[in-house]
Coordinates of C-alpha atoms and ligand atoms in Angstrom, one line a residue:
M122 CA -10.6 16.8 22.6
N123 CA -9.9 18.5 19.3
D124 CA -13.3 19.6 18.0
D125 CA -11.9 21.2 14.9
L126 CA -11.2 17.9 13.3
I127 CA -14.1 17.4 10.9
L128 CA -13.3 14.1 9.4
S129 CA -16.1 13.7 7.0
T130 CA -19.3 15.5 6.1
D131 CA -21.6 12.6 6.1
T132 CA -21.8 9.4 8.2
S133 CA -25.5 8.9 7.7
E134 CA -25.1 5.4 6.2
A135 CA -26.3 2.8 8.6
L136 CA -23.6 0.8 10.4
I137 CA -20.6 2.7 9.3
S138 CA -18.6 3.2 12.5
R139 CA -16.5 6.0 13.6
P140 CA -14.5 5.3 16.8
Q141 CA -16.0 7.3 19.7
M142 CA -13.5 9.7 21.3
N143 CA -14.9 11.2 24.5
Q144 CA -11.7 11.5 26.5
D145 CA -9.0 14.1 26.4
I146 CA -6.2 11.6 26.7
G147 CA -3.5 13.5 24.9
L148 CA -3.7 16.9 26.8
G149 CA -2.1 18.4 23.7
R150 CA 1.1 16.3 24.1
G151 CA 3.2 15.3 21.2
A152 CA 2.7 12.0 19.4
Y153 CA 5.0 10.6 16.7
V154 CA 4.3 7.5 14.5
S155 CA 7.3 6.0 12.8
T156 CA 6.3 3.9 9.8
Y157 CA 7.8 1.4 7.5
G158 CA 6.1 -0.8 4.9
C159 CA 3.6 -0.9 2.2
Q160 CA 0.9 1.6 1.3
M161 CA -1.5 -0.3 3.6
N162 CA 0.8 0.5 6.5
V163 CA 1.2 4.1 5.5
N164 CA -2.6 4.3 5.4
D165 CA -2.8 2.7 8.8
T166 CA -0.5 5.4 10.2
E167 CA -2.8 8.1 8.8
R168 CA -5.6 6.4 10.7
M169 CA -3.6 6.3 13.9
N170 CA -2.6 10.0 13.5
T171 CA -6.3 10.9 13.0
L172 CA -7.4 9.0 16.1
L173 CA -4.5 10.5 18.1
E174 CA -5.6 14.0 17.1
M175 CA -9.2 13.2 18.0
A176 CA -7.8 12.2 21.5
N177 CA -6.1 15.6 21.6
F178 CA -2.5 14.6 20.9
T179 CA -0.5 16.9 18.6
I180 CA 1.2 15.0 15.8
V181 CA 4.9 16.0 15.8
A182 CA 7.6 15.6 13.2
T183 CA 10.4 14.1 15.3
P184 CA 10.5 11.6 18.2
Q185 CA 12.4 14.2 20.3
E186 CA 9.2 16.3 20.5
A187 CA 6.9 13.4 21.4
S188 CA 5.5 12.0 24.7
L189 CA 4.1 9.1 22.7
I190 CA 6.0 7.1 20.1
I191 CA 4.4 4.4 18.0
I192 CA 6.4 2.2 15.7
N193 CA 4.1 0.9 12.9
A194 CA 6.2 -1.8 11.4
C195 CA 5.8 -4.0 8.3
S196 CA 7.0 -7.6 8.3
I197 CA 6.6 -8.6 4.7
R198 CA 10.3 -8.8 3.7
E199 CA 13.0 -7.5 6.0
K200 CA 14.0 -8.8 9.4
P201 CA 11.5 -6.4 11.0
V202 CA 11.7 -7.4 14.6
H203 CA 15.4 -6.5 14.9
K204 CA 14.6 -3.2 13.2
V205 CA 11.9 -2.5 15.8
Y206 CA 14.2 -3.4 18.8
S207 CA 17.0 -1.2 17.5
E208 CA 14.6 1.7 16.9
V209 CA 13.2 1.3 20.4
G210 CA 16.7 1.2 21.8
S211 CA 17.5 4.5 20.1
Y212 CA 14.9 6.1 22.3
R213 CA 16.5 5.1 25.6
K214 CA 17.9 8.6 26.3
L215 CA 14.5 10.2 25.5
K216 CA 12.8 7.8 27.9
D217 CA 15.3 8.5 30.6
K218 CA 14.8 12.2 30.2
N219 CA 11.0 12.0 30.0
P220 CA 9.4 9.5 32.3
L221 CA 6.0 10.2 30.7
L222 CA 7.2 9.0 27.4
K223 CA 5.3 5.9 26.3
I224 CA 6.4 3.6 23.4
G225 CA 4.1 1.3 21.5
V226 CA 4.5 -1.1 18.6
G227 CA 1.7 -1.7 16.0
G228 CA 1.3 -3.1 12.5
C229 CA 2.3 -6.5 11.3
V230 CA 5.1 -6.8 13.8
G231 CA 2.8 -6.1 16.7
Q232 CA 0.4 -8.7 15.3
Q233 CA 3.0 -11.3 14.9
E234 CA 5.1 -10.8 18.0
K235 CA 2.4 -9.8 20.6
E236 CA 3.6 -9.9 24.2
N237 CA 7.0 -11.2 23.2
L238 CA 7.9 -7.6 22.3
I239 CA 7.4 -6.4 25.8
K240 CA 9.1 -9.4 27.4
T241 CA 12.2 -8.9 25.3
Q242 CA 12.3 -5.1 25.4
P243 CA 10.8 -3.6 28.6
M244 CA 11.0 -0.1 27.2
I245 CA 7.9 -1.0 25.1
D246 CA 4.7 0.0 26.9
F247 CA 2.0 -1.4 24.6
V248 CA 1.5 -3.6 21.5
F249 CA -1.5 -3.7 19.2
G250 CA -2.3 -5.7 16.0
T251 CA -3.5 -4.8 12.6
D252 CA -7.2 -5.3 13.5
N253 CA -7.0 -3.2 16.7
I254 CA -6.0 0.2 15.5
D255 CA -9.4 1.7 16.5
T256 CA -8.8 0.7 20.1
L257 CA -5.7 2.8 20.2
P258 CA -7.2 5.6 22.3
Q259 CA -8.5 3.1 24.9
I260 CA -5.1 1.3 25.0
I261 CA -3.3 4.6 25.5
A262 CA -5.7 5.7 28.1
E263 CA -5.0 2.5 30.1
V264 CA -1.3 2.9 29.6
Y265 CA -1.3 6.5 30.9
S266 CA -3.9 6.3 33.7
E267 CA -3.1 2.8 35.1
N268 CA 0.5 2.9 34.2
K269 CA 0.4 -0.6 33.0
K270 CA 1.6 -2.5 29.9
V271 CA -1.2 -3.4 27.4
V272 CA -1.3 -5.9 24.6
N273 CA -4.2 -6.1 22.1
A274 CA -3.4 -8.1 19.1
K275 CA -6.5 -10.3 18.5
F276 CA -8.1 -10.6 15.1
E277 CA -11.8 -9.6 15.2
H278 CA -12.9 -12.6 13.1
R279 CA -16.6 -12.1 13.5
A280 CA -16.8 -8.3 13.3
P281 CA -17.9 -7.0 9.9
Y282 CA -15.5 -4.6 8.1
H283 CA -17.5 -1.5 8.7
I284 CA -15.0 1.3 9.3
E285 CA -15.0 4.8 8.0
T286 CA -11.9 6.1 6.1
L287 CA -10.1 8.4 8.5
V288 CA -7.6 10.9 7.1
R289 CA -6.7 14.3 8.5
N290 CA -6.2 16.0 5.1
P291 CA -7.0 14.0 1.9
G292 CA -5.0 16.5 -0.2
V293 CA -5.3 16.0 -4.0
S294 CA -4.8 12.3 -4.0
T295 CA -6.1 10.0 -1.3
F296 CA -6.6 6.3 -0.4
V297 CA -9.8 4.4 0.5
N298 CA -9.5 0.8 1.9
I299 CA -11.9 -1.6 0.2
T300 CA -10.7 -4.9 1.6
K301 CA -8.5 -6.1 4.4
G302 CA -6.6 -9.3 4.9
C303 CA -5.9 -12.0 2.4
D304 CA -7.0 -15.6 1.8
N305 CA -4.6 -16.5 -1.0
F306 CA -1.7 -18.0 1.1
C307 CA 1.0 -17.5 -1.6
S308 CA 3.6 -19.8 -0.2
F309 CA 6.2 -16.9 0.4
C310 CA 3.8 -14.4 2.0
V311 CA 3.2 -13.6 5.6
V312 CA 0.2 -11.3 5.0
P313 CA -2.5 -13.9 5.5
F314 CA -1.0 -14.4 9.0
T315 CA -0.4 -10.7 9.9
R316 CA -3.6 -9.3 8.4
G317 CA -6.0 -12.2 8.8
R318 CA -8.9 -13.4 6.7
E319 CA -10.1 -11.3 3.8
K320 CA -13.1 -9.1 4.3
S321 CA -14.7 -6.5 2.1
R322 CA -16.4 -3.2 3.0
P323 CA -20.0 -2.8 1.8
M324 CA -20.1 -0.9 -1.5
S325 CA -22.3 1.8 -0.1
H326 CA -19.7 2.7 2.6
I327 CA -17.0 2.9 0.0
L328 CA -19.1 5.2 -2.2
M329 CA -19.9 7.4 0.8
D330 CA -16.2 7.7 1.7
V331 CA -15.2 8.6 -1.9
R332 CA -18.0 11.3 -2.0
N333 CA -16.8 12.6 1.3
M334 CA -13.2 12.8 0.1
V335 CA -14.4 14.7 -3.0
K336 CA -16.2 17.2 -0.7
R337 CA -13.0 17.6 1.1
G338 CA -11.1 18.4 -2.1
A339 CA -9.7 15.1 -3.3
K340 CA -9.4 14.7 -7.1
E341 CA -7.9 11.2 -7.2
V342 CA -8.7 8.1 -5.1
T343 CA -6.7 4.9 -4.9
L344 CA -8.9 1.9 -3.8
L345 CA -6.7 -0.2 -1.6
G346 CA -6.6 -3.9 -0.6
Q347 CA -4.2 -6.8 -0.5
N348 CA -6.0 -8.3 -3.5
V349 CA -8.7 -5.8 -4.7
N350 CA -9.8 -8.2 -7.4
S351 CA -11.4 -10.6 -5.0
Y352 CA -13.6 -7.8 -3.5
K353 CA -17.2 -8.9 -2.8
S354 CA -19.8 -6.6 -1.5
E355 CA -22.7 -7.8 0.6
G356 CA -25.0 -7.7 -2.5
E357 CA -22.6 -9.9 -4.5
A358 CA -21.2 -7.0 -6.3
D359 CA -17.6 -7.7 -7.4
F360 CA -14.6 -5.4 -8.0
A361 CA -15.6 -4.5 -11.5
D362 CA -19.1 -3.4 -10.3
L363 CA -17.5 -1.4 -7.5
L364 CA -15.1 0.4 -9.9
E365 CA -17.9 1.2 -12.3
K366 CA -20.1 2.6 -9.5
V367 CA -17.2 4.8 -8.2
S368 CA -16.7 6.0 -11.7
K369 CA -20.3 6.7 -12.5
E370 CA -21.8 7.6 -9.2
T371 CA -19.2 9.9 -7.6
D372 CA -17.5 13.1 -8.8
I373 CA -14.0 11.9 -8.2
E374 CA -11.9 12.8 -11.3
R375 CA -9.4 9.9 -11.2
I376 CA -9.5 6.4 -9.9
R377 CA -6.6 4.0 -9.3
Y378 CA -6.4 0.7 -7.4
T379 CA -3.8 -1.5 -5.9
T380 CA -2.9 -4.4 -5.5
S381 CA -4.3 -6.7 -8.2
H382 CA -3.9 -10.4 -8.4
P383 CA -3.5 -12.0 -11.9
K384 CA -5.6 -15.0 -11.0
D385 CA -8.7 -12.8 -10.2
F386 CA -8.1 -10.2 -12.9
N387 CA -11.0 -10.9 -15.3
E388 CA -12.3 -9.6 -18.6
K389 CA -15.3 -7.9 -17.0
L390 CA -12.9 -5.6 -15.1
M391 CA -10.9 -4.9 -18.3
H392 CA -14.1 -3.8 -20.0
V393 CA -15.1 -1.6 -17.1
M394 CA -11.7 0.0 -17.3
A395 CA -11.9 0.4 -21.1
Q396 CA -15.3 2.0 -20.9
N397 CA -14.5 4.4 -18.1
Q398 CA -11.1 5.5 -19.2
H399 CA -11.9 9.2 -18.7
K400 CA -11.8 8.4 -14.9
I401 CA -10.1 5.0 -14.4
C402 CA -6.4 5.4 -15.0
E403 CA -4.8 3.2 -17.6
Y404 CA -2.1 2.0 -15.2
V405 CA -2.2 -1.4 -13.6
H406 CA 0.2 -2.9 -11.0
L407 CA -0.2 -6.6 -11.6
P408 CA 2.5 -8.6 -9.8
F409 CA 3.6 -11.7 -11.7
Q410 CA 6.3 -12.6 -9.1
S411 CA 8.1 -15.1 -11.4
G412 CA 8.3 -15.8 -15.1
S413 CA 8.5 -19.6 -14.6
S414 CA 5.3 -21.6 -14.4
R415 CA 7.1 -24.2 -12.3
I416 CA 8.0 -21.6 -9.7
L417 CA 4.5 -20.0 -9.9
D418 CA 3.1 -23.3 -9.0
R419 CA 5.4 -23.6 -6.0
M420 CA 4.4 -20.1 -5.0
N421 CA 0.8 -21.1 -5.0
R422 CA -0.1 -18.2 -7.3
G423 CA -2.9 -19.9 -9.3
Y424 CA -1.8 -19.0 -12.8
T425 CA 0.9 -19.9 -15.3
R426 CA 3.2 -17.7 -17.3
E427 CA 1.1 -18.3 -20.4
E428 CA -2.1 -17.4 -18.6
Y429 CA -0.6 -14.2 -17.3
I430 CA 0.7 -13.2 -20.8
S431 CA -2.7 -14.0 -22.3
K432 CA -4.5 -11.7 -19.8
I433 CA -2.1 -8.9 -20.6
Q434 CA -2.6 -9.3 -24.3
T435 CA -6.3 -9.1 -23.9
M436 CA -6.0 -6.0 -21.7
K437 CA -3.7 -4.3 -24.2
K438 CA -6.2 -4.9 -27.0
L439 CA -8.9 -3.2 -25.0
I440 CA -6.8 -0.4 -23.5
P441 CA -4.0 0.2 -26.0
N442 CA -2.2 2.9 -24.0
L443 CA -2.1 0.6 -20.8
V444 CA 1.0 0.9 -18.7
L445 CA 2.0 -2.0 -16.5
S446 CA 4.1 -2.5 -13.4
S447 CA 4.9 -5.7 -11.4
D448 CA 6.4 -7.0 -8.2
I449 CA 9.0 -9.7 -8.8
I450 CA 10.7 -12.1 -6.4
V451 CA 14.1 -13.6 -7.3
G452 CA 15.8 -16.5 -5.5
F453 CA 12.5 -18.2 -4.5
P454 CA 13.4 -21.7 -3.1
G455 CA 14.3 -24.1 -6.0
E456 CA 14.6 -21.3 -8.5
T457 CA 17.2 -22.4 -11.1
E458 CA 19.2 -20.2 -13.5
E459 CA 16.7 -21.3 -16.2
D460 CA 13.7 -20.2 -14.1
F461 CA 15.4 -16.9 -13.4
L462 CA 16.0 -16.3 -17.1
Q463 CA 12.3 -16.9 -17.7
T464 CA 11.6 -14.0 -15.3
I465 CA 14.0 -11.7 -17.2
S466 CA 12.4 -12.8 -20.5
L467 CA 8.9 -12.0 -19.2
V468 CA 9.9 -8.5 -18.2
E469 CA 11.3 -8.0 -21.7
E470 CA 8.5 -9.6 -23.5
L471 CA 5.8 -7.6 -21.8
Q472 CA 7.8 -4.4 -21.7
F473 CA 7.3 -3.4 -18.1
E474 CA 8.2 0.3 -17.6
T475 CA 8.4 -0.1 -13.9
I476 CA 9.3 -3.1 -11.7
Y477 CA 9.6 -3.6 -8.0
A478 CA 12.0 -6.6 -7.5
F479 CA 13.0 -8.3 -4.2
M480 CA 15.2 -11.1 -3.0
Y481 CA 13.1 -13.9 -1.5
S482 CA 13.2 -13.7 2.3
P483 CA 11.8 -16.6 4.3
R484 CA 8.9 -15.5 6.5
P485 CA 7.7 -17.2 9.7
L486 CA 4.6 -19.5 9.3
T487 CA 4.8 -19.6 5.5
K488 CA 5.1 -22.8 3.5
A489 CA 8.1 -21.7 1.4
A490 CA 10.2 -21.0 4.5
K491 CA 10.2 -24.8 5.1
F492 CA 11.2 -25.7 1.5
E493 CA 14.6 -27.4 1.6
D494 CA 16.0 -26.0 -1.6
Q495 CA 16.6 -22.5 -0.4
V496 CA 18.8 -20.4 -2.7
E497 CA 22.0 -18.9 -1.4
E498 CA 22.0 -15.2 -0.5
S499 CA 24.9 -14.5 -2.9
V500 CA 22.9 -16.0 -5.8
K501 CA 19.8 -14.1 -4.9
N502 CA 21.8 -10.9 -4.8
E503 CA 23.5 -11.5 -8.1
R504 CA 20.1 -12.3 -9.7
L505 CA 18.5 -9.2 -8.4
N506 CA 21.3 -7.0 -9.8
R507 CA 21.1 -8.8 -13.2
L508 CA 17.3 -8.3 -13.2
F509 CA 17.7 -4.6 -12.4
D510 CA 20.4 -4.2 -15.1
A511 CA 18.3 -5.9 -17.8
H512 CA 15.3 -3.9 -16.9
E513 CA 17.1 -0.6 -16.8
K514 CA 18.5 -1.1 -20.3
M515 CA 15.1 -1.7 -21.6
A516 CA 13.2 0.9 -19.6
F517 CA 15.4 3.8 -20.5
A518 CA 14.7 3.2 -24.2
L519 CA 11.0 2.3 -23.6
V520 CA 10.1 5.6 -21.9
K521 CA 11.8 7.8 -24.6
K522 CA 8.5 7.5 -26.5
Y523 CA 7.0 9.9 -24.0
E524 CA 9.4 12.7 -25.1
G525 CA 7.4 15.2 -27.1
Q526 CA 4.0 13.7 -26.0
T527 CA 1.6 15.9 -24.0
L528 CA 0.3 14.1 -20.9
Q529 CA -2.6 15.1 -18.6
V530 CA -1.0 15.8 -15.2
L531 CA -2.9 16.1 -12.0
V532 CA -0.8 18.6 -10.0
E533 CA -0.2 17.4 -6.4
K534 CA 2.4 19.8 -4.9
K535 CA 5.4 22.0 -5.3
N536 CA 8.6 20.0 -4.9
E537 CA 11.8 21.0 -3.1
Q538 CA 13.3 22.6 -6.2
G539 CA 10.2 24.9 -6.5
K540 CA 8.8 23.0 -9.5
L541 CA 5.3 21.6 -9.7
Y542 CA 4.9 17.8 -9.2
G543 CA 2.1 15.7 -10.4
R544 CA 1.3 12.4 -12.0
S545 CA 0.0 11.5 -15.5
T546 CA -2.9 9.0 -15.9
Q547 CA -0.2 6.4 -16.6
N548 CA 1.3 7.1 -13.1
K549 CA 4.3 8.9 -14.4
S550 CA 5.8 11.4 -12.0
V551 CA 6.2 14.7 -13.9
H552 CA 8.1 17.8 -12.8
F553 CA 7.6 21.2 -14.4
L554 CA 7.5 25.0 -13.8
G555 CA 4.2 26.6 -13.0
S556 CA 2.1 28.5 -10.5
E557 CA 1.2 27.0 -7.2
S558 CA -2.4 27.9 -8.0
L559 CA -2.5 24.9 -10.4
I560 CA -2.3 22.4 -7.4
G561 CA -5.4 20.3 -7.6
Q562 CA -5.9 20.9 -11.3
T563 CA -5.3 18.6 -14.3
V564 CA -3.1 20.3 -16.8
P565 CA -1.5 19.4 -20.2
V566 CA 2.3 19.0 -19.9
K567 CA 4.6 18.4 -22.8
I568 CA 7.4 15.9 -21.8
T569 CA 10.9 17.2 -22.6
Q570 CA 13.0 14.5 -20.8
A571 CA 11.8 11.0 -19.9
F572 CA 13.5 8.6 -17.4
P573 CA 12.0 5.4 -16.1
N574 CA 11.0 6.9 -12.7
N575 CA 10.4 10.5 -13.5
M576 CA 10.0 13.0 -16.2
R577 CA 10.5 16.7 -16.9
G578 CA 8.1 18.7 -18.9
E579 CA 6.7 22.1 -19.9
L580 CA 3.2 23.3 -19.2
V581 CA 1.2 23.7 -22.4
Q582 CA -0.3 27.2 -22.2
Ligands
5AD167 N1 10.2 -12.4 0.2 C1 10.4 -11.4 -0.8 N2 9.5 -10.7 -1.3 C2 8.2 -10.8 -0.8 N3 7.1 -10.2 -1.1 C3 6.1 -10.7 -0.3 N4 6.6 -11.6 0.5 C4 7.9 -11.7 0.2 C5 9.0 -12.5 0.7 N5 8.8 -13.5 1.6 C6 6.9 -9.2 -2.2 C7 6.0 -9.7 -3.3 C8 4.8 -8.8 -3.0 C9 5.4 -7.6 -2.5 C10 4.4 -6.7 -1.8 O1 6.4 -8.0 -1.6 O2 6.6 -9.4 -4.5 O3 4.0 -8.6 -4.2
SF4_168 FE1 0.5 -12.1 0.0 FE2 -0.4 -13.5 -2.1 FE3 -2.1 -12.3 -0.4 FE4 -0.6 -10.8 -2.1 S1 -2.2 -12.3 -2.7 S2 -1.0 -10.5 0.1 S3 1.3 -12.0 -2.1 S4 -0.8 -14.0 0.1

C-alpha cells in the first residue's frame, strides 16, 4: 500500500467516509483509466486513480504499460456502447500478451449496461456503476484473487452522500462534488437513469474539503453537480447559502460552479454572487437548451424563453460584467425551422460569448426517444452548422472588447509553447509570456488579441 499518499489533512468531521484500503492489491503494477465524458466523469476518473494508488497500483500514461485498464465512459450523447466495445477490442493483442491484464468498464455505460457488457464482450472482466466507485478496490481484489468476473452496478438508494473528495494533486484549480444524480427528468436526458436520484453532501463536509484543498495548494475550486442550484444541505441550507459560506468561511481565492439549471436559479443566488464578487467568478454556465418555449415545454425544462431572458436581465443588472455560456440542443423531436430560428435569436439577443451545441441524440429510457416526430439527421446537422456559423460571426466581434483590457489571470501552468496559461475571472483562457514562478498566482494581464476561445496577452509589470 502506498503510504505516501496523504489525501487530506483533516477528516475529523463525523461521518465523512474515506474508503479503507488495507490490501496491497496492485503490487506496483500499472493501471490506466481511459475517460470520456463530462467534468463529472473526469472527476470520477480522478477518484478511481486515487483509489488505485491507495491500493498500490501505479497510474500509467498508456494502456501498453498497464496490467489493469478501466474504461470510464459517458453515455449522454454519443453511441457510447459501441465506442466501449471497439476500445476493448483494440486491447486484444495486449490481453493475449499479458494474461494478467484485467479490463473493466465503469461510469454511465457500466451503470446502464451492467452484465450485458460481459455477456457481449468476454474480454471485459468487471463492470461497476456510478454509485460503486468506492468499491473498486474490492472488485479488483476479487477479480485478481478469485479470477472471476464481477458486476457491481446497483444504486445505493438509502446510503447518504457522505464521501470525501479524493484527488491526487489538486493543483491550482480543483473540483469538489456537492450533489450527485438528478431528479429533473428533462425528456432528452439519460442522467437521471445513469446517476440516480439527486443527493446533496452536508455543507460541513464540503467546507472541510474546500479547506483541505486550500491547505494542499488549491487557489480555485469548482463546485460540481448535475444541477447545483437544487442543492439542499441537511440543515435546509440551499445553494446560495453554501456559496456564501464557501466564500466567507474558507481561504479559497476563487469559486466557480457548474452546472446550473435556469428553473432553480434564483435572485438570492444572484445577490450572493454580486456581494461576493471578489471570490465568486462572474461567469455562469446556464444551459437554455432551446430558444423556443414550445420545445422547452416538450423538453420538460420548467421555464419559458421569456422567463430565461428575464433572469438573465436581472443577473446582468446585479453583476454588470457577467459572462454567460450555454448548452444548446438542435433537432429535438418536433423542432421546426421557426423553433430553431428562435434558438439562434436567443443566442444573439443575450450575446453568449461561448456556446456548447449538440445535435439531439435519442437516449434509452428517455421520454423524447419515444416521440414520433424525430428530426432527420441531415436537418440536425445542417442546423448545428448554421448555429455555429451564426454564433461565430457574433462571438468574434463580441470578444474584441477585451483587447486593451487588463484581466486578473490565475496562472495554472506552462503550455506546450512555453507560455503561461491561466484563466480570467470570466473564464477566458489567456496565454502570455512569464516566469514559471507565477504558477498559482493571480496576475494582471493586458489582452493583446482576443478570440472566442482563447486570448493572448502581456503581463502588466
Ligand atoms: N442529445 C443531445 N444533447 C444532449 N445533452 C444531454 N442529453 C442530450 C441528448 N440526448 C446535452 C445538453 C446538456 C449537455 C451536458 O448535453 O445540452 O446540457
Ligand atoms: Fe439531464 Fe436535465 Fe438533469 Fe441536466 S437537469 S442532468 S439535462 S435531466
